[in-house]
Coordinates of C-alpha atoms and ligand atoms in Angstrom, one line a residue:
X373 CA 0.0 0.0 0.0
X374 CA 1.1 3.6 -0.7
X375 CA 1.9 6.0 2.1
X376 CA -1.2 7.9 1.2
X377 CA -3.5 4.9 1.4
X378 CA -2.0 4.0 4.8
X379 CA -2.6 7.5 6.1
X380 CA -6.2 7.5 4.8
X381 CA -7.1 4.1 6.4
X382 CA -5.4 5.2 9.6
X383 CA -7.5 8.4 9.8
X384 CA -10.7 6.7 8.8
X385 CA -10.3 4.1 11.5
X386 CA -9.9 6.7 14.2
X387 CA -12.7 8.8 12.8
X388 CA -15.0 5.9 12.7
X389 CA -14.2 5.0 16.3
X390 CA -14.3 8.5 17.9
X391 CA -15.8 11.2 15.7
X392 CA -19.5 12.2 15.4
X393 CA -20.1 14.2 12.3
X394 CA -22.6 17.0 11.6
X395 CA -25.4 16.1 9.2
X396 CA -23.9 12.8 8.1
X397 CA -25.4 9.3 7.6
X398 CA -23.6 7.5 10.4
X399 CA -24.1 4.1 8.9
X400 CA -22.8 5.0 5.5
X401 CA -19.9 6.9 7.0
X402 CA -18.9 3.9 9.0
X403 CA -19.0 1.7 6.0
X404 CA -17.4 4.0 3.5
X405 CA -15.0 5.9 5.8
X406 CA -14.8 9.7 5.6
X407 CA -13.0 11.6 2.9
X408 CA -10.0 13.3 4.5
X409 CA -9.1 16.7 3.1
X410 CA -5.5 17.5 3.9
X411 CA -4.6 20.8 2.1
X412 CA -5.9 23.5 -0.1
X413 CA -4.8 26.3 -2.4
X414 CA -6.6 29.0 -4.4
X415 CA -9.9 27.2 -5.4
X416 CA -8.6 23.7 -5.1
X417 CA -8.6 21.1 -2.2
X418 CA -6.6 17.9 -2.0
X419 CA -7.7 14.7 -0.2
X420 CA -5.4 12.3 1.7
X421 CA -5.1 10.1 -1.4
X422 CA -3.7 13.0 -3.4
X423 CA -6.8 13.7 -5.5
X424 CA -7.3 17.3 -6.4
X425 CA -10.9 18.7 -6.4
X426 CA -12.1 22.1 -7.6
X427 CA -14.0 23.4 -4.6
X428 CA -17.2 24.7 -6.1
X429 CA -18.5 25.3 -2.6
X430 CA -15.7 27.4 -1.1
X431 CA -15.7 25.0 1.9
X432 CA -19.2 25.5 3.2
X433 CA -20.1 28.7 1.3
X434 CA -17.4 30.6 3.2
X435 CA -13.8 30.7 1.8
X436 CA -14.7 33.9 -0.2
X437 CA -11.1 35.0 -0.9
X438 CA -9.9 31.5 -1.7
X439 CA -7.4 29.2 0.1
X440 CA -3.8 29.8 0.9
X441 CA -3.7 33.6 1.7
X442 CA -0.6 34.1 3.7
X443 CA -1.8 37.6 4.8
X444 CA -4.6 36.0 6.9
X445 CA -2.2 33.5 8.5
X446 CA 0.2 36.3 9.3
X447 CA -2.5 38.4 10.9
X448 CA -3.5 35.5 13.2
X449 CA 0.2 34.7 14.0
X450 CA 1.0 38.3 14.9
X451 CA -2.2 38.7 17.0
X452 CA -1.6 35.4 18.8
X453 CA 1.8 36.5 19.9
X454 CA 0.7 40.1 20.9
X455 CA -2.5 39.2 22.7
X456 CA -3.9 35.7 22.1
X457 CA -7.0 36.3 24.2
X458 CA -9.0 39.0 25.9
X459 CA -12.7 39.5 26.1
X460 CA -15.3 42.2 25.6
X461 CA -17.3 41.6 28.8
X462 CA -17.6 44.0 31.8
X463 CA -16.5 47.1 29.9
X464 CA -13.2 45.8 28.5
X465 CA -12.2 45.3 24.9
X466 CA -9.1 44.8 22.7
X467 CA -7.9 46.7 19.6
X468 CA -8.7 44.2 16.9
X469 CA -12.3 43.8 18.0
X470 CA -12.7 47.6 18.2
X471 CA -11.2 48.1 14.8
X472 CA -13.2 45.4 13.2
X473 CA -16.4 47.0 14.6
X474 CA -15.4 50.3 13.0
X475 CA -14.6 48.6 9.7
X476 CA -18.0 46.8 9.6
X477 CA -19.8 50.0 10.1
X478 CA -18.0 51.3 7.0
X479 CA -18.7 48.4 4.7
X480 CA -22.4 47.9 5.7
X481 CA -25.3 50.3 5.0
X482 CA -25.2 53.8 6.7
X483 CA -27.9 52.9 9.3
X484 CA -25.9 49.8 10.6
X485 CA -23.3 51.2 13.0
X486 CA -23.1 48.6 15.8
X487 CA -22.0 44.9 15.9
X488 CA -22.4 42.2 18.5
X489 CA -19.7 39.6 17.9
X490 CA -20.3 35.8 18.0
X491 CA -18.3 32.8 16.8
X492 CA -20.7 31.5 14.2
X493 CA -23.8 32.2 12.2
X494 CA -25.9 30.0 14.5
X495 CA -24.8 32.1 17.5
X496 CA -25.5 35.2 15.5
X497 CA -29.1 34.1 15.0
X498 CA -29.6 33.1 18.6
X499 CA -28.1 36.5 19.6
X500 CA -30.4 38.3 17.1
X501 CA -33.4 36.4 18.6
X502 CA -32.7 37.7 22.1
X503 CA -31.8 41.2 20.8
X504 CA -35.2 41.5 19.0
X505 CA -37.2 40.3 22.1
X506 CA -35.3 42.6 24.3
X507 CA -35.8 45.5 21.9
X508 CA -39.6 45.2 22.0
X509 CA -39.4 44.9 25.8
X510 CA -37.5 48.2 26.0
X511 CA -39.8 49.7 23.4
X512 CA -42.8 49.0 25.8
X513 CA -44.3 46.4 23.5
X514 CA -43.4 43.1 25.2
X515 CA -46.2 41.2 23.4
X516 CA -44.4 41.7 20.1
X517 CA -42.6 38.4 20.4
X518 CA -43.5 36.2 17.4
X519 CA -41.0 35.6 14.6
X520 CA -42.1 34.8 11.1
X521 CA -39.6 32.8 8.9
X522 CA -39.9 30.5 5.9
X523 CA -40.1 26.8 5.1
X524 CA -36.8 25.4 3.9
X525 CA -34.9 28.2 5.6
X526 CA -31.5 27.4 7.2
X527 CA -30.4 29.8 10.0
X528 CA -28.2 27.5 12.0
X529 CA -28.2 24.5 14.4
X530 CA -28.5 26.1 17.9
X531 CA -32.0 26.0 19.5
X532 CA -33.4 29.4 18.3
X533 CA -31.6 29.2 15.0
X534 CA -32.8 25.7 14.2
X535 CA -36.3 26.8 15.3
X536 CA -36.2 29.8 13.0
X537 CA -35.0 27.6 10.2
X538 CA -37.7 25.8 8.3
X539 CA -36.1 22.4 8.0
X540 CA -38.7 19.7 9.0
X541 CA -36.1 17.0 9.6
X542 CA -34.3 19.3 12.1
X543 CA -37.6 20.1 13.8
X544 CA -38.3 16.5 14.2
X545 CA -35.2 16.1 16.4
X546 CA -35.4 17.6 19.8
X547 CA -39.0 19.0 19.9
X548 CA -38.5 22.0 17.8
X549 CA -39.4 24.7 16.9
X550 CA -39.6 26.5 20.2
X551 CA -42.8 28.5 20.7
X552 CA -43.3 31.8 19.0
X553 CA -42.1 31.0 15.5
X554 CA -44.2 30.7 12.4
X555 CA -43.1 29.6 8.9
X556 CA -44.6 30.7 5.6
X557 CA -43.9 29.4 2.1
X558 CA -40.7 30.6 0.3
X559 CA -40.8 32.2 -3.1
X560 CA -39.8 29.0 -4.9
X561 CA -41.3 29.8 -8.3
X562 CA -39.9 26.8 -10.2
X563 CA -41.5 24.3 -7.9
X564 CA -44.6 26.1 -6.6
X565 CA -45.3 28.8 -9.1
X566 CA -47.8 26.8 -11.2
X567 CA -49.3 29.0 -13.9
X568 CA -48.3 32.3 -12.3
X569 CA -45.6 34.5 -13.8
X570 CA -42.6 34.9 -11.5
X571 CA -43.6 38.4 -10.8
X572 CA -47.2 37.5 -9.7
X573 CA -45.9 34.6 -7.7
X574 CA -43.3 36.8 -5.9
X575 CA -46.0 39.3 -4.8
X576 CA -48.3 36.5 -3.8
X577 CA -45.6 34.9 -1.6
X578 CA -44.8 38.2 0.1
X579 CA -48.5 38.8 0.8
X580 CA -48.5 35.6 2.8
X581 CA -46.4 37.5 5.3
X582 CA -49.1 40.2 5.5
X583 CA -51.8 37.5 5.9
X584 CA -49.8 35.9 8.8
X585 CA -49.3 39.3 10.5
X586 CA -53.0 40.1 10.2
X587 CA -54.0 36.7 11.5
X588 CA -51.7 37.0 14.6
X589 CA -52.2 40.8 15.0
X590 CA -49.3 43.1 14.3
X591 CA -49.0 43.9 18.0
X592 CA -47.8 40.3 18.5
X593 CA -45.3 40.1 15.7
X594 CA -41.6 40.9 16.5
X595 CA -39.7 40.3 13.2
X596 CA -39.5 38.6 9.9
X597 CA -36.3 36.8 9.0
X598 CA -35.1 35.8 5.6
X599 CA -31.9 35.3 3.6
X600 CA -31.7 37.5 0.5
X601 CA -31.4 34.3 -1.6
X602 CA -32.3 31.1 0.3
X603 CA -29.0 29.2 -0.1
X604 CA -28.9 25.9 1.8
X605 CA -32.7 25.8 1.4
X606 CA -32.3 25.1 -2.3
X607 CA -30.9 28.2 -4.0
X608 CA -34.3 29.8 -4.0
X609 CA -33.9 33.1 -5.9
X610 CA -36.9 35.4 -5.2
X611 CA -38.7 37.0 -8.1
X612 CA -38.0 40.7 -8.4
X613 CA -41.3 41.6 -6.9
X614 CA -40.7 39.7 -3.6
X615 CA -38.4 41.8 -1.5
X616 CA -39.9 45.2 -2.2
X617 CA -43.3 43.9 -1.0
X618 CA -41.7 42.3 2.1
X619 CA -40.0 45.5 3.0
X620 CA -43.3 47.5 2.6
X621 CA -45.2 45.0 4.8
X622 CA -42.6 45.1 7.5
X623 CA -42.5 48.9 7.6
X624 CA -46.3 49.3 7.5
X625 CA -46.8 46.8 10.4
X626 CA -43.8 47.9 12.4
X627 CA -42.3 44.4 12.2
X628 CA -38.4 44.3 12.4
X629 CA -36.7 43.0 9.2
X630 CA -33.9 40.6 9.9
X631 CA -31.8 39.8 6.8
X632 CA -29.6 36.8 7.4
X633 CA -26.4 37.6 5.4
X634 CA -24.4 34.6 6.6
X635 CA -24.0 33.4 3.0
X636 CA -25.0 36.3 0.8
X637 CA -22.8 38.8 2.7
X638 CA -19.2 39.7 1.8
X639 CA -19.4 39.8 -1.9
X640 CA -21.2 36.6 -2.8
X641 CA -23.8 38.4 -5.0
X642 CA -21.3 40.9 -6.5
X643 CA -22.3 43.5 -3.8
X644 CA -21.0 43.7 -0.3
X645 CA -24.2 42.4 1.1
X646 CA -27.3 40.8 -0.4
X647 CA -29.3 43.7 1.2
X648 CA -27.4 46.0 -1.1
X649 CA -28.4 43.8 -4.1
X650 CA -32.1 43.8 -3.2
X651 CA -32.1 47.4 -1.7
X652 CA -33.2 46.2 1.7
X653 CA -33.0 48.1 5.0
X654 CA -32.5 45.4 7.7
X655 CA -33.0 46.2 11.3
X656 CA -30.7 43.3 12.3
X657 CA -28.2 41.6 10.0
X658 CA -26.6 38.3 11.1
X659 CA -23.1 37.8 9.5
X660 CA -20.5 35.0 9.6
X661 CA -18.7 32.8 7.0
X662 CA -17.2 35.3 4.5
X663 CA -16.5 37.8 7.3
X664 CA -13.2 35.9 7.8
X665 CA -13.4 33.8 4.6
X666 CA -13.7 30.9 7.1
X667 CA -10.0 31.1 8.1
X668 CA -11.1 31.4 11.8
X669 CA -14.6 31.2 13.3
X670 CA -16.3 34.5 13.7
X671 CA -19.8 35.9 13.3
X672 CA -21.9 38.7 14.5
X673 CA -25.1 40.7 14.3
X674 CA -25.1 44.1 12.7
X675 CA -27.6 46.2 14.6
X676 CA -29.4 49.2 13.1
X677 CA -29.4 52.6 14.8
X678 CA -33.1 52.3 15.7
X679 CA -32.3 49.3 17.9
X680 CA -28.8 50.2 19.2
X681 CA -29.9 53.8 20.1
X682 CA -32.7 52.4 22.3
X683 CA -30.4 50.0 24.1
X684 CA -27.9 52.9 24.7
X685 CA -30.6 55.4 25.8
X686 CA -32.1 52.9 28.2
X687 CA -28.7 52.0 29.7
X688 CA -29.5 48.4 28.8
X689 CA -27.3 45.7 30.3
X690 CA -27.9 43.0 27.7
X691 CA -27.3 39.7 29.6
X692 CA -25.8 37.8 26.7
X693 CA -22.3 37.0 25.4
X694 CA -19.8 34.3 24.6
X695 CA -16.3 33.8 26.0
X696 CA -15.0 34.2 22.5
X697 CA -17.2 37.1 21.3
X698 CA -14.8 39.3 19.4
X699 CA -11.8 36.9 19.8
X700 CA -8.7 39.0 19.0
X701 CA -7.2 36.5 16.5
X702 CA -10.5 36.0 14.7
X703 CA -11.0 39.8 14.5
X704 CA -7.5 40.3 13.2
X705 CA -8.1 37.7 10.4
X706 CA -11.4 39.4 9.5
X707 CA -9.7 42.8 9.3
X708 CA -7.1 41.3 6.9
X709 CA -9.8 39.6 4.9
X710 CA -11.8 42.7 4.4
X711 CA -8.6 44.6 3.6
X712 CA -7.8 42.1 0.8
X713 CA -11.4 42.3 -0.5
X714 CA -11.1 46.1 -0.7
X715 CA -7.5 46.3 -2.1
X716 CA -8.1 43.7 -4.8
X717 CA -11.6 45.0 -5.7
X718 CA -12.9 41.5 -5.3
X719 CA -16.6 42.5 -5.0
X720 CA -16.4 44.8 -8.0
X721 CA -14.7 42.1 -10.0
X722 CA -17.5 39.6 -9.3
X723 CA -20.1 42.3 -10.2
X724 CA -18.5 43.5 -13.4
X725 CA -16.3 40.7 -14.7
X726 CA -16.3 37.1 -13.4
X727 CA -19.9 37.2 -12.1
X728 CA -21.5 38.0 -15.5
X729 CA -19.1 35.5 -17.2
X730 CA -20.1 32.7 -14.7
X731 CA -23.8 33.6 -15.2
X732 CA -23.4 33.3 -19.0
X733 CA -21.6 30.0 -18.8
X734 CA -23.8 28.6 -16.0
X735 CA -26.9 29.3 -18.0
X736 CA -25.6 27.3 -20.9
X737 CA -26.1 24.3 -18.7
X738 CA -29.8 24.7 -19.1
X739 CA -29.4 23.0 -22.5
X740 CA -28.5 19.8 -20.7
X741 CA -31.4 17.3 -20.8
X742 CA -31.3 16.8 -17.0
X743 CA -31.4 20.5 -16.1
X744 CA -34.9 22.0 -15.6
X745 CA -33.7 25.4 -14.5
X746 CA -30.5 27.4 -13.8
X747 CA -30.7 30.2 -11.4
X748 CA -28.6 32.4 -9.2
X749 CA -26.9 35.8 -8.7
X750 CA -23.2 36.6 -8.8
X751 CA -21.2 33.7 -7.4
X752 CA -24.2 31.9 -5.9
X753 CA -25.7 29.5 -8.5
X754 CA -27.9 26.5 -8.7
X755 CA -29.4 24.1 -11.2
X756 CA -32.4 21.9 -10.7
X757 CA -32.3 18.4 -11.9
X758 CA -35.6 17.1 -13.3
X759 CA -36.9 13.8 -14.7
X760 CA -38.6 15.5 -17.6
X761 CA -37.9 19.1 -18.4
X762 CA -40.8 19.7 -20.8
X763 CA -43.3 18.5 -18.3
X764 CA -41.5 19.9 -15.4
X765 CA -41.6 16.5 -13.8
X766 CA -39.5 16.2 -10.6
X767 CA -37.6 13.1 -9.3
X768 CA -39.4 10.8 -6.9
X769 CA -38.3 10.5 -4.2
X770 CA -37.1 14.1 -4.1
X771 CA -33.3 14.2 -3.7
X772 CA -32.6 10.9 -5.2
X773 CA -30.9 12.4 -8.3
X774 CA -29.1 15.1 -6.3
X775 CA -27.3 12.5 -4.1
X776 CA -26.1 10.6 -7.1
X777 CA -24.9 13.7 -8.9
X778 CA -23.1 14.9 -5.8
X779 CA -21.2 11.6 -5.3
X780 CA -20.3 11.6 -9.0
X781 CA -18.9 15.1 -8.7
X782 CA -16.8 14.1 -5.7
X783 CA -15.4 11.2 -7.6
X784 CA -14.6 13.3 -10.6
X785 CA -12.7 16.3 -9.2
X786 CA -15.5 18.7 -8.3
X787 CA -17.3 19.7 -5.1
X788 CA -20.9 20.6 -5.7
X789 CA -23.6 20.6 -3.0
X790 CA -26.9 18.7 -3.5
X791 CA -29.9 20.2 -1.9
X792 CA -32.7 17.8 -2.7
X793 CA -32.4 17.8 -6.5
X794 CA -30.8 21.2 -6.8
X795 CA -27.1 21.3 -7.3
X796 CA -25.5 24.4 -5.8
X797 CA -22.2 26.2 -6.2
X798 CA -20.8 29.0 -4.2
X799 CA -17.1 29.2 -5.3
X800 CA -14.3 31.4 -4.0
X801 CA -14.9 34.9 -5.3
X802 CA -11.3 35.0 -6.7
X803 CA -12.1 32.4 -9.3
X804 CA -10.8 33.6 -12.7
X805 CA -12.6 33.3 -16.1
X806 CA -10.3 30.4 -17.1
X807 CA -11.3 28.6 -13.9
X808 CA -15.0 29.3 -14.7
X809 CA -14.4 27.4 -17.9
X810 CA -12.7 24.6 -16.0
X811 CA -15.7 24.5 -13.6
X812 CA -18.3 24.4 -16.4
X813 CA -16.4 21.6 -18.1
X814 CA -16.4 19.5 -14.9
X815 CA -20.1 20.2 -14.3
X816 CA -20.9 19.1 -17.9
X817 CA -19.0 15.9 -17.5
X818 CA -20.6 15.1 -14.1
X819 CA -24.1 15.9 -15.5
X820 CA -23.5 13.4 -18.4
X821 CA -22.3 10.8 -15.9
X822 CA -25.3 11.4 -13.7
X823 CA -27.7 11.0 -16.7
X824 CA -26.0 7.7 -17.5
X825 CA -26.2 6.5 -13.8
X826 CA -29.9 7.4 -13.5
Ligands
PXG1016 N1 -27.5 31.4 8.5 C1 -27.3 30.9 7.2 C2 -28.1 31.6 6.1 C3 -26.5 29.8 7.0 O1 -26.4 29.4 5.7 C4 -26.0 29.8 9.3 C5 -26.9 30.8 9.5 C6 -25.4 29.2 10.5 O2 -24.0 29.5 10.5 P1 -23.0 28.5 11.3 O3 -21.7 29.3 11.3 O4 -23.4 28.4 12.7 O5 -22.9 27.2 10.6 C7 -25.8 29.3 8.1 C8 -24.9 28.1 7.9 C9 -25.3 23.4 4.0 C10 -24.7 24.1 5.2 O6 -26.2 22.7 4.2 C11 -25.0 25.4 5.3 C12 -24.6 26.1 6.5 C13 -23.8 25.5 7.4 C14 -23.4 24.2 7.2 C15 -23.9 23.4 6.1 O7 -24.8 23.6 2.9 N2 -25.0 27.4 6.7

């Protein structure tokens, strides 16, 4: 056996014996052994057998500036030597957390000037949940406590975040959702639009929010939460009419708008935030992932002046926080990451150059007999596999084709994510035009192999 094979079987044996994995089929994992990723550079990852894969998912939708950036490693190294840890509790702080807060106020919309730091997107959403309820307490409307979210939404795995999410299999585990959360249908036109035009359907979906608010009474509704584009929920791109109507409904009924930017933030759509793309004015904006390009764990909630000013005016002592909220090294890495995004015009390049090119090449995939629809914005793209595209006939059971395609991709040098039967990509934003061509060639090959396998 080669050295690589010995290493792989060694790691797989320990993994099988001692490691519980998130969202993985334990039985299949035990039989097949996990794939061990050992190194990465640019947009590529290598496994322990030496196979190179093009990482169409930028890890888990997060390595926005690509792998192997020494500047981020240096920033962490310097910070760990200077001050490896200090916290932000009890009126203390440290320079990198302070400077990152200032920087975030610059890159986000003018009305977002405060951040509460967390270590992940899930913690950001649990934090947001408590901030919202506390806000309405302080505003003298404690009955405004219900959150409205959407089916298929993913907002994280902690208790409030999983409850806000609209994933039925998650709710079935652990008696979720917690009380005070409602879910409405998402604007998933390709599946649910029927005979309506996308525009009519977008408006109709948004109006469901208004119906839900009216049914509950606006004096009970605290907030609506949504991702600009529902990513892990199936790359659900809302029709143009959807978000303006949601924004109107939230304003008219005095319901806070929470825009979860954990995936759409930091350049993914060719704008700094998905809210910029859709012209939204969030009252709270959870962020994570691309904030540090995944090099170290960090997240946060951007808080609008409306909310922050009330907390400050009331002298609020918000009883919430994590040991590692605003960890110095994570903050230093996030500062370096944002610096690179600015210096190298990464967002503008996705907007004006590589994004439109990816869009053009990705949409060519709609010619493939398996592909019912291609959709997406910027560097967030999906294609939906269907049994019969003329009849818009879906696979049964749902997800059966997606799993096969995903495994074929992995075996043929490409990481693509399967969400039911939608294949998603969210590549590093640094991907060049030549690499877009390489990606499309890999996807074509994997779609052909999937068609044969089905
Ligand atoms: N909000 C959104 C919109 C997310 O996509 C979270 C919050 C939670 O972030 P943390 O950092 O706690 O994981 C996410 C995370 C997938 C997949 O199924 C998606 C995520 C995480 C892991 C897997 O592709 N998104």
